[in-house]
Every structure is written in structure tokens, then in C-alpha cells.
Short mmCIF file of C-alpha atoms in Angstrom, two decimals:
data_model
loop_
_atom_site.label_atom_id
_atom_site.label_comp_id
_atom_site.label_asym_id
_atom_site.label_seq_id
_atom_site.Cartn_x
_atom_site.Cartn_y
_atom_site.Cartn_z
CA MET A 199 -0.04 0.43 0.15
CA GLY A 200 2.54 2.12 0.43
CA ASN A 201 1.99 2.90 -3.38
CA PHE A 202 -0.67 4.62 -3.01
CA VAL A 203 -1.19 7.96 -4.57
CA ASP A 204 -4.18 9.78 -4.68
CA HIS A 205 -3.35 13.23 -5.89
CA VAL A 206 -0.67 14.49 -9.05
CA LYS A 207 -0.64 16.99 -11.71
CA ILE A 208 -0.52 16.09 -14.92
CA THR A 209 0.14 18.33 -19.35
CA CYS A 210 -2.80 17.32 -21.60
CA LYS A 211 -3.31 18.87 -25.39
CA ALA A 212 -4.68 17.84 -28.52
CA GLY A 213 -4.08 16.38 -31.52
CA ASN A 214 -3.34 19.72 -34.14
CA GLY A 215 -5.46 19.40 -37.24
CA GLY A 216 -3.90 19.11 -40.51
CA ASN A 217 -2.73 20.87 -42.80
CA GLY A 218 -5.30 21.89 -46.24
CA SER A 219 -3.43 21.38 -49.49
CA MET A 220 -2.98 23.48 -52.45
CA SER A 221 -2.15 22.07 -54.76
CA PHE A 222 -4.44 21.39 -58.80
CA HIS A 223 -5.93 18.76 -61.11
CA ARG A 224 -3.35 17.28 -63.32
CA GLU A 225 -3.85 15.07 -65.84
CA LYS A 226 -3.05 14.20 -69.68
CA PHE A 227 -4.04 16.61 -72.59
CA VAL A 228 -6.44 18.57 -69.08
CA LEU A 229 -5.20 22.06 -69.08
CA ASN A 230 -5.84 24.57 -66.20
CA GLY A 231 -7.36 21.93 -64.30
CA GLY A 232 -9.14 23.01 -60.97
CA PRO A 233 -7.92 23.18 -57.56
CA ASP A 234 -7.84 19.71 -55.82
CA GLY A 235 -6.35 19.87 -52.47
CA GLY A 236 -7.33 18.28 -49.62
CA ASP A 237 -8.72 18.44 -46.28
CA GLY A 238 -6.23 18.33 -43.34
CA GLY A 239 -7.53 15.47 -40.59
CA ASN A 240 -8.92 16.78 -37.26
CA GLY A 241 -6.50 16.01 -34.59
CA GLY A 242 -6.89 13.65 -31.86
CA ASN A 243 -9.09 13.88 -28.65
CA VAL A 244 -8.03 13.73 -24.99
CA CYS A 245 -10.59 11.43 -23.00
CA PHE A 246 -10.61 10.07 -19.28
CA TYR A 247 -11.59 6.52 -19.34
CA ALA A 248 -12.58 5.30 -15.39
CA ASP A 249 -11.21 1.83 -14.87
CA LEU A 250 -12.28 -0.41 -11.91
CA ASN A 251 -9.51 -2.05 -11.61
CA MET A 252 -7.12 0.80 -11.43
CA HIS A 253 -7.25 2.32 -7.30
CA THR A 254 -4.10 4.18 -7.22
CA LEU A 255 -2.22 7.25 -9.03
CA LEU A 256 1.07 5.72 -9.48
CA ASP A 257 0.70 5.56 -12.87
CA PHE A 258 0.40 9.39 -13.07
CA ARG A 259 4.20 9.71 -11.54
CA PHE A 260 6.01 8.17 -14.00
CA LYS A 261 4.42 10.06 -16.94
CA SER A 262 3.17 13.30 -16.68
CA LYS A 263 2.21 14.46 -20.51
CA TYR A 264 -0.22 13.17 -22.56
CA THR A 265 -0.36 14.11 -26.13
CA ALA A 266 -2.63 12.89 -29.36
CA GLU A 267 -1.43 11.97 -31.79
CA ASN A 268 -2.45 14.79 -35.02
CA GLY A 269 -4.51 14.71 -37.93
CA VAL A 270 -2.72 14.18 -41.42
CA ASP A 271 -1.76 17.00 -44.10
CA GLY A 272 -4.81 16.89 -46.84
CA ALA A 273 -2.64 15.54 -50.16
CA ALA A 274 -3.70 16.59 -54.30
CA GLY A 275 -6.37 15.07 -55.71
CA ASN A 276 -9.04 15.85 -52.80
CA CYS A 277 -7.61 13.59 -50.43
CA THR A 278 -8.35 14.17 -46.94
CA GLY A 279 -5.28 13.73 -44.25
CA LYS A 280 -6.20 10.33 -41.75
CA ARG A 281 -7.53 11.76 -38.55
CA GLY A 282 -5.27 11.63 -35.23
CA GLU A 283 -6.04 8.78 -32.34
CA ASP A 284 -8.15 9.45 -29.77
CA LEU A 285 -5.64 10.26 -26.48
CA ILE A 286 -7.69 7.15 -24.04
CA ILE A 287 -6.46 8.10 -20.63
CA LYS A 288 -7.03 5.36 -17.95
CA VAL A 289 -8.56 6.25 -14.57
CA PRO A 290 -8.78 4.66 -11.03
CA VAL A 291 -13.01 5.60 -10.91
CA GLY A 292 -13.83 8.03 -8.20
CA THR A 293 -10.99 10.47 -9.96
CA VAL A 294 -11.92 14.00 -10.02
CA ILE A 295 -10.19 16.35 -12.85
CA ARG A 296 -9.43 19.59 -11.76
CA GLU A 297 -8.00 22.57 -13.66
CA ALA A 298 -4.27 23.43 -12.58
CA GLU A 299 -4.82 27.13 -11.59
CA SER A 300 -8.22 28.26 -11.01
CA GLY A 301 -9.31 24.42 -9.34
CA ALA A 302 -12.80 24.46 -11.83
CA LEU A 303 -14.05 21.15 -12.31
CA VAL A 304 -13.10 19.44 -15.53
CA ALA A 305 -15.03 16.30 -14.97
CA ASP A 306 -15.64 13.26 -12.26
CA MET A 307 -15.38 10.28 -13.46
CA ASP A 308 -17.54 8.55 -11.21
CA THR A 309 -19.03 6.03 -12.71
CA ALA A 310 -17.40 2.79 -13.92
CA GLY A 311 -16.47 1.68 -17.41
CA GLU A 312 -17.68 5.87 -18.58
CA THR A 313 -15.38 7.87 -21.15
CA ARG A 314 -15.44 11.99 -20.75
CA THR A 315 -13.74 13.50 -24.02
CA ILE A 316 -12.14 16.37 -21.86
CA LEU A 317 -10.40 18.51 -25.24
CA HIS A 318 -10.80 17.64 -28.46
CA GLY A 319 -8.68 17.36 -31.39
CA GLY A 320 -8.30 21.10 -33.66
CA ARG A 321 -9.72 20.48 -36.39
CA GLY A 322 -8.37 19.94 -40.48
CA GLY A 323 -7.52 22.88 -41.92
CA TRP A 324 -9.54 23.38 -45.60
CA GLY A 325 -7.15 22.45 -49.17
CA ASN A 326 -8.14 25.40 -51.63
CA ARG A 327 -11.10 23.77 -53.22
CA HIS A 328 -12.83 24.74 -50.51
CA PHE A 329 -11.76 28.81 -52.02
CA ALA A 330 -13.27 28.47 -55.39
CA THR A 331 -15.58 30.60 -56.60
CA PRO A 332 -17.28 32.05 -60.24
CA THR A 333 -14.03 34.85 -59.89
CA ARG A 334 -11.39 33.37 -58.16
CA GLN A 335 -11.04 29.48 -59.86
CA ALA A 336 -7.60 29.29 -58.74
CA PRO A 337 -7.50 29.94 -55.07
CA ASN A 338 -3.52 29.54 -54.32
CA PHE A 339 -4.42 29.43 -50.57
CA ALA A 340 -5.52 26.25 -48.34
CA LYS A 341 -6.11 26.37 -44.53
CA PRO A 342 -3.61 25.43 -41.55
CA GLY A 343 -4.55 23.00 -39.61
CA ILE A 344 -6.03 24.67 -36.14
CA LYS A 345 -3.29 23.72 -32.71
CA THR A 346 -4.15 23.15 -30.25
CA GLU A 347 -3.26 24.77 -26.76
CA VAL A 348 -1.54 22.48 -23.79
CA HIS A 349 -3.09 22.51 -20.28
CA THR A 350 -2.95 21.14 -17.00
CA PHE A 351 -4.78 19.19 -14.90
CA LEU A 352 -5.32 18.22 -10.88
CA LEU A 353 -5.90 14.76 -11.12
CA GLU A 354 -7.51 14.25 -7.38
CA LEU A 355 -9.02 10.17 -6.60
CA LYS A 356 -11.73 10.23 -4.22
CA THR A 357 -12.75 6.79 -2.60
CA ILE A 358 -16.26 5.34 -3.41
CA ALA A 359 -17.92 3.90 -1.10
CA ASP A 360 -20.87 3.40 0.83
CA VAL A 361 -20.16 3.83 3.72
CA GLY A 362 -16.55 5.27 5.57
CA LEU A 363 -15.54 4.34 9.09
CA VAL A 364 -13.60 7.63 10.68
CA GLY A 365 -12.10 8.27 14.23
CA TYR A 366 -9.28 8.13 15.51
CA PRO A 367 -5.95 6.21 14.88
CA ASN A 368 -6.08 3.05 16.86
CA VAL A 369 -9.72 3.20 17.39
CA GLY A 370 -9.80 -0.45 15.95
CA LYS A 371 -11.12 0.75 12.13
CA SER A 372 -9.32 -1.75 10.46
CA THR A 373 -9.17 -4.58 12.54
CA ILE A 374 -13.49 -3.78 12.41
CA LEU A 375 -13.09 -3.49 8.23
CA SER A 376 -10.81 -7.50 8.39
CA VAL A 377 -14.13 -8.93 10.66
CA VAL A 378 -16.62 -7.85 8.39
CA THR A 379 -15.11 -8.08 5.05
CA SER A 380 -12.81 -10.27 3.28
CA ALA A 381 -10.24 -6.96 2.50
CA LYS A 382 -6.78 -7.87 4.21
CA PRO A 383 -5.83 -3.68 6.76
CA LYS A 384 -2.80 -3.93 7.14
CA ILE A 385 -3.05 -3.43 11.61
CA GLY A 386 -0.87 -2.61 14.12
CA ASN A 387 -1.12 -1.18 17.80
CA TYR A 388 0.04 1.89 16.37
CA HIS A 389 -1.00 5.32 15.15
CA PHE A 390 -1.86 5.66 11.40
CA THR A 391 -0.99 2.19 10.70
CA THR A 392 -3.12 2.83 8.32
CA LEU A 393 -1.50 5.92 5.40
CA THR A 394 -3.56 4.78 2.55
CA PRO A 395 -7.82 4.36 2.69
CA ASN A 396 -8.73 0.03 1.96
CA LEU A 397 -12.06 -0.58 0.87
CA GLY A 398 -14.62 -4.46 1.27
CA ILE A 399 -17.30 -5.61 0.37
CA VAL A 400 -20.03 -6.84 2.54
CA ARG A 401 -22.90 -8.91 1.27
CA ARG A 402 -25.68 -8.74 3.35
CA HIS A 403 -29.11 -9.84 2.83
CA GLY A 404 -28.32 -10.25 -1.26
CA LYS A 405 -27.12 -6.63 -1.35
CA ASP A 406 -23.63 -5.25 -0.98
CA ILE A 407 -22.18 -2.94 0.88
CA VAL A 408 -18.97 -1.35 0.43
CA LEU A 409 -16.92 0.16 2.93
CA ALA A 410 -14.66 2.23 3.68
CA ASP A 411 -11.86 2.45 6.30
CA ILE A 412 -10.41 5.65 5.96
CA PRO A 413 -6.97 6.85 8.34
CA GLY A 414 -7.50 7.85 11.44
CA LEU A 415 -7.88 11.34 11.75
CA ILE A 416 -6.99 14.07 14.43
CA GLU A 417 -7.29 18.02 15.83
CA GLY A 418 -7.47 19.99 13.24
CA ALA A 419 -6.88 17.46 10.52
CA ALA A 420 -9.30 20.08 9.05
CA ASP A 421 -6.95 21.84 8.20
CA GLY A 422 -4.46 19.88 7.32
CA ALA A 423 -3.18 18.04 10.65
CA GLY A 424 -1.55 14.74 10.02
CA LEU A 425 -2.42 13.18 7.17
CA GLY A 426 -6.02 15.50 7.40
CA HIS A 427 -6.78 16.49 3.80
CA ASP A 428 -5.34 14.06 2.37
CA PHE A 429 -7.95 11.28 3.83
CA LEU A 430 -10.77 13.34 4.76
CA ARG A 431 -11.23 14.17 0.61
CA HIS A 432 -12.39 9.81 0.66
CA VAL A 433 -15.43 10.59 3.07
CA GLU A 434 -16.97 13.10 0.59
CA ARG A 435 -19.19 10.47 -1.60
CA THR A 436 -19.76 8.03 1.05
CA ARG A 437 -23.49 8.14 2.08
CA LEU A 438 -23.92 6.90 6.21
CA LEU A 439 -20.45 7.55 8.16
CA LEU A 440 -19.19 4.69 10.99
CA HIS A 441 -18.21 6.91 14.13
CA VAL A 442 -15.85 4.23 15.62
CA LEU A 443 -14.68 5.18 19.09
CA ASP A 444 -12.51 3.37 21.87
CA ILE A 445 -15.43 2.82 24.49
CA ALA A 446 -12.69 2.08 26.53
CA GLY A 447 -10.75 4.54 26.29
CA SER A 448 -7.70 1.99 26.34
CA GLU A 449 -5.33 4.60 24.27
CA GLY A 450 -5.85 7.17 27.82
CA ARG A 451 -8.21 9.73 25.86
CA ASP A 452 -11.71 10.11 26.64
CA PRO A 453 -13.96 8.15 24.13
CA VAL A 454 -16.85 10.75 24.86
CA GLU A 455 -14.26 13.39 24.14
CA ASP A 456 -13.34 11.99 20.81
CA PHE A 457 -16.30 11.81 19.22
CA ASP A 458 -17.01 15.66 19.48
CA GLN A 459 -13.71 16.50 18.30
CA ILE A 460 -14.05 14.14 16.01
CA ASN A 461 -17.81 14.76 13.99
CA HIS A 462 -15.70 19.15 14.96
CA GLU A 463 -13.39 17.57 12.17
CA LEU A 464 -15.74 16.94 9.42
CA ALA A 465 -17.15 19.91 10.23
CA ASN A 466 -15.11 22.13 9.29
CA TYR A 467 -14.18 20.01 6.51
CA GLY A 468 -16.93 21.40 4.38
CA GLU A 469 -20.92 19.86 5.09
CA LEU A 470 -19.50 15.85 6.80
CA ALA A 471 -20.83 16.12 9.80
CA GLU A 472 -24.21 16.27 8.58
CA ARG A 473 -24.29 13.20 7.60
CA PRO A 474 -25.49 10.42 9.15
CA GLN A 475 -23.66 8.53 11.44
CA ILE A 476 -23.80 5.30 13.54
CA VAL A 477 -21.68 5.18 16.39
CA VAL A 478 -19.69 1.83 16.56
CA CYS A 479 -17.98 1.85 20.48
CA ASN A 480 -15.08 -1.04 20.06
CA LYS A 481 -13.47 -2.68 22.51
CA SER A 482 -16.22 -3.22 23.90
CA ASP A 483 -14.51 -6.52 25.74
CA LEU A 484 -12.34 -4.03 27.04
CA PRO A 485 -12.94 -3.24 31.55
CA ASP A 486 -14.59 0.32 31.91
CA SER A 487 -16.93 0.24 28.50
CA GLU A 488 -19.89 -0.07 29.94
CA GLU A 489 -19.44 2.90 32.21
CA ASN A 490 -18.80 4.95 28.88
CA VAL A 491 -21.12 3.53 27.25
CA VAL A 492 -24.10 5.12 29.52
CA ARG A 493 -21.91 8.83 29.51
CA LEU A 494 -21.75 8.76 25.60
CA LYS A 495 -25.33 7.77 24.70
CA ALA A 496 -26.72 10.43 27.67
CA HIS A 497 -23.88 13.15 25.55
CA LEU A 498 -25.79 12.32 22.66
CA ALA A 499 -29.16 12.39 24.21
CA GLU A 500 -27.96 16.09 25.26
CA LEU A 501 -26.72 17.07 22.27
CA GLY A 502 -30.19 16.13 20.65
CA LEU A 503 -28.37 13.42 18.63
CA ASP A 504 -30.31 10.34 16.71
CA TYR A 505 -27.73 8.61 15.97
CA PRO A 506 -27.49 4.93 16.78
CA VAL A 507 -25.11 3.67 18.64
CA PHE A 508 -24.09 -0.25 18.78
CA VAL A 509 -21.58 -1.96 20.96
CA VAL A 510 -19.02 -4.17 19.59
CA SER A 511 -15.96 -5.94 19.82
CA ALA A 512 -13.83 -6.29 16.75
CA ALA A 513 -11.86 -9.21 19.20
CA THR A 514 -14.26 -11.15 19.62
CA HIS A 515 -16.15 -10.37 17.12
CA GLN A 516 -19.64 -9.93 18.48
CA GLY A 517 -22.38 -7.14 17.84
CA PHE A 518 -21.51 -6.92 14.55
CA ASP A 519 -24.62 -8.84 12.76
CA ALA A 520 -27.35 -5.70 14.42
CA LEU A 521 -24.76 -3.02 12.99
CA LEU A 522 -24.31 -4.84 10.00
CA ASP A 523 -28.70 -4.89 9.19
CA LYS A 524 -29.55 -1.41 10.48
CA THR A 525 -26.12 -0.62 7.79
CA GLY A 526 -27.86 -2.27 5.09
CA ASP A 527 -31.06 -0.54 6.22
CA MET A 528 -30.35 3.28 6.44
CA LEU A 529 -28.26 3.36 3.75
CA GLU A 530 -31.58 1.73 1.55
CA ALA A 531 -33.24 5.59 2.49
CA LEU A 532 -30.26 7.14 1.75
CA PRO A 533 -30.03 8.53 -1.45
CA PRO A 534 -26.10 9.24 -3.57
CA ILE A 535 -24.54 11.73 -2.95
CA VAL A 536 -24.24 14.27 -5.78
CA HIS A 537 -22.44 17.59 -6.20
CA PHE A 538 -24.08 20.30 -8.64
CA GLU A 539 -20.69 22.03 -9.79
CA GLU A 540 -20.82 23.55 -13.35
CA GLU A 541 -17.42 21.69 -15.22
CA VAL A 542 -15.70 24.03 -17.05
CA SER A 543 -15.37 22.89 -21.27
CA TYR A 544 -12.22 23.40 -23.96
CA ASP A 545 -12.58 24.28 -26.96
CA ASP A 546 -9.65 25.12 -29.47
CA SER A 547 -11.13 26.18 -32.79
CA VAL A 548 -10.91 29.97 -33.91
CA LYS A 549 -13.49 31.52 -32.98
CA PRO A 550 -13.99 35.73 -32.32
CA GLY A 551 -13.56 35.43 -27.99
CA THR A 552 -12.57 37.96 -26.28
CA PHE A 553 -9.93 41.01 -27.21
CA GLU A 554 -8.87 44.05 -25.72
CA VAL A 555 -7.21 46.45 -27.81
CA VAL A 556 -4.37 48.06 -26.33
CA ARG A 557 -2.20 51.13 -27.48
CA ASP A 558 1.33 50.69 -26.36
CA GLY A 559 3.14 54.02 -27.58
CA ALA A 560 1.78 54.88 -31.98
CA VAL A 561 1.58 50.36 -31.99
CA PHE A 562 -2.03 49.41 -31.51
CA GLU A 563 -2.22 45.73 -30.69
CA VAL A 564 -5.10 43.57 -30.22
CA VAL A 565 -4.82 40.88 -27.15
CA GLY A 566 -6.80 37.77 -27.09
CA SER A 567 -7.21 33.91 -26.68
CA SER A 568 -8.58 33.49 -30.55
CA MET A 569 -5.78 35.73 -31.90
CA GLN A 570 -2.51 33.05 -32.38
CA ARG A 571 -5.10 30.22 -33.96
CA LEU A 572 -6.20 32.80 -35.95
CA ILE A 573 -3.18 34.45 -37.12
CA ASP A 574 -2.43 30.79 -37.10
CA SER A 575 -5.29 30.16 -40.21
CA VAL A 576 -3.20 32.98 -43.20
CA ASN A 577 -0.83 32.87 -45.12
CA PHE A 578 0.76 35.86 -45.44
CA ASP A 579 2.26 35.30 -48.79
CA ASP A 580 -0.77 35.14 -50.61
CA GLU A 581 -3.04 38.42 -51.73
CA GLU A 582 -6.72 36.22 -51.33
CA SER A 583 -6.07 34.99 -47.90
CA MET A 584 -5.29 38.43 -46.42
CA SER A 585 -8.45 39.36 -47.37
CA TRP A 586 -9.79 36.51 -45.87
CA PHE A 587 -8.16 37.47 -43.41
CA HIS A 588 -9.27 41.35 -43.11
CA ARG A 589 -12.98 39.91 -43.15
CA THR A 590 -12.61 37.73 -40.22
CA LEU A 591 -11.35 40.93 -38.12
CA ARG A 592 -14.07 43.17 -39.41
CA LYS A 593 -16.99 40.60 -38.81
CA TRP A 594 -15.54 39.62 -35.09
CA GLY A 595 -15.23 43.32 -34.01
CA VAL A 596 -12.13 44.31 -34.35
CA ILE A 597 -11.49 47.06 -36.42
CA ASP A 598 -14.77 48.88 -35.02
CA ALA A 599 -12.33 48.28 -31.66
CA LEU A 600 -9.82 49.80 -33.84
CA ARG A 601 -11.27 52.51 -34.91
CA LYS A 602 -12.51 53.33 -31.17
CA ALA A 603 -9.22 53.44 -29.29
CA GLY A 604 -8.06 55.92 -31.93
CA ALA A 605 -6.30 53.76 -34.99
CA GLN A 606 -6.10 56.31 -38.04
CA GLU A 607 -5.67 55.01 -41.48
CA GLY A 608 -1.98 53.59 -41.67
CA ASP A 609 -1.09 52.71 -38.12
CA THR A 610 0.57 50.38 -37.10
CA VAL A 611 -1.58 47.28 -35.68
CA ARG A 612 -0.06 44.14 -33.71
CA ILE A 613 -1.13 40.57 -33.79
CA ILE A 614 0.63 38.04 -31.30
CA ASP A 615 4.65 38.41 -33.97
CA MET A 616 2.84 40.18 -36.93
CA GLU A 617 2.40 43.79 -37.68
CA PHE A 618 -0.02 45.44 -39.73
CA ASP A 619 -0.71 48.35 -41.29
CA PHE A 620 -4.42 49.76 -40.24
CA VAL A 621 -6.86 50.00 -42.64
CA GLU A 622 -10.79 50.39 -42.76
#
């Protein structure tokens, strides 16, 4: 379990679109053959696949850069270039994909077998045959394919489980998991034996219940103390919490105070304290356990909490049948946890987007996310391509914006690394 990794940063890039071809039909005895430049192929997409057989993000520590295949350039004879192959990136079920810089949600891979297209490949450029008109029968330009951008993502794995076992270190969560399921977690009589979430499945009355043994929490866990943030994320998806206490106080702590402190940490991390709970009083075979159970129930009554309380012993295997029956009954009545968060999407196609005109002395610079892709689409050695470029600037409102900024005929306009004279 030392190789469990639940958060990584990766970079992804969809494939570039292939360039359109500029060519003319050549055939014996055929004069002035028309344009027959084929289109470039679209670039490959970047997709993520939720794989039920993966349980860690470890592989991404060794490979963190992913690029889909580029589209092939078009060719003469109206031959369209081959489309780039999609890149399928497998991640464990429960992986959340976010923008690295903003933290915005890109995708939540919470369903086994689900495939999500995150980045779309660049469109292939048009061959010159698309630009033929009755008055322009031999177009001398074609469009380049769209070049895509590199995006950086954060991958964060949140365990998919119905029930989460929470509590202080060494209260017996791992032992309980091993008793009620076939899981074999690492068990030892020292704090933080469990350093990764352990999953186990218990079949009860024909239905499977997935339990997650969440590593022990300590005071300040919600603020990142101990191993806090790394562990609390794994409780977010659970519908029900089994709050495990060392009811005998064998570690020298008061189980009633432990109960309050763990709930305080859960409350500080989102809305976890509002999640339904079953209080599991473990180590009931040790001295002082009965007295502490009475104190705990009185404390719950004072707080107005009607949490079910079950007294068990992982050492003697007593009390678990009733606990599991109650767990199954409560789960049947609880809906799945759904986090409503808007997902962002990406489009590397040439669109107006947002832009602004910045005056730098005598130069008017047009700055915007789509300008690089627009510049890449123009053949500046061809007059007809330049005319298309000027029409596009007018259509997008760039010409009007330059005029409003004070640009006059003949002034210098800079777009990316190209400079032009302003023409109405």
C-alpha cells in the first residue's frame, strides 16, 4: 500500500489539425485543372476512462505529459488527411479532474466504464478547393489546421464507497473492516498504521455494501494537520459514516471527547458532520467500556443527536450482525451523494472569443485568446488569404474596436508577432 497515490498534476494536449492542401488537378490533355487540395485530418481528442481495475494514481508519477496524435495533412486529388487517434487516459473510478490554475471542475469520473472527452482535437484545415468561386477559380491558398494548446490538470482520487469508517487512530477501524469483509488491511497497535483508504465489500441479504476504512483523523485534520486533507477527501462520497470509538479509552483518551473532536473536524471540512452516522463502540471487551457507553448515550441525548449506538468488539467478533443490518437498512433510505458543480469545457477552434485593444505608444496591439489561432490560419504570402483575414477581423469587431481606440488609416497594428498598417 506504500504505492498509493491519490493526487497528481499532469499536462494534456489534443492533436493539432492537419493542414489543408493547395494543389491543382494535373492530367494529360487537361488544361487548367481546377483546385483539388484535400482537407487536413482532425487532431485526436484527449479522453479519460474510469477503470474499475485501477485503485491509485501512481502511474501518473512516472508519466505526466500526454499528447494525442496530430491529424495528417491533406493531399492533392481531394485526398483528406487521416484523423489523429484519440488518446484514452485510464484513471481509477472516483477520480476528479480539475484545472490546475483555477481549481475549476473539468470532470468527475464517478461511474465505472465511463469515458469523457476532455480536450477536442484541432480541426483540419480546408484545402484550396473550398475557396474556389466563379470569380476566383484558382485559389492559391489553403487553411492550416488548428493548433491546440497544452492544458494542466490536477487529478484527485476520492474513494467510491457507501460507508466510511472514521475515528481517531488506533480505535480499531482496520480490524473491524477485516472482521466484516474479506479485506486484509495492515493492522498494528500504533497510530497511522493505515496510511491509505482500504476498501472492503460485505454482502448482506443479497446486497453488496462497500466500506472504506479512512485513515485515522486527529485534531486539526480539516486544516491539514497530520494526514488530514489527504484523508478527508475520501469521505466526501460516502452516504453513511460509521463513527468508531475506543469505548474503553485504552489509549488514555476519553471516548466522549473523541466523538466531539472528530465531528468538529468533519464539520470543518465541508458538510461532512451532517452526514448520517452510526456510532460504533469498539473494544467493549475491555474494562470501563460499559460505564463509557452510558456516558456517551447521555451525551448524545444532551446534544439532541439520535445516532444509533452499537456496542461491538472486533477482538471477539461480537455485535456485528446487528450493526450490519442497521447499516444496510439506513443505506436503502439514503440517496447517492451528488455534488452540483459546473464543469468547464475547452474549444480550441478559431472563434472570436474575447479580445482587447492595448495602445503601446504609436502601436495598437490586439490581445485575445483566439488571435494566435487566427494568425496560424492565414497565408500572408497570398493576397486572397489576406483578404479573408481582413474580413474576419471586421466580422469579429476588431476593426471597430481599433477605430474606437483611436487607430487611424496607416497606424501600426500588432497581432501576436505580426504588424500591419491599419486599413478601414
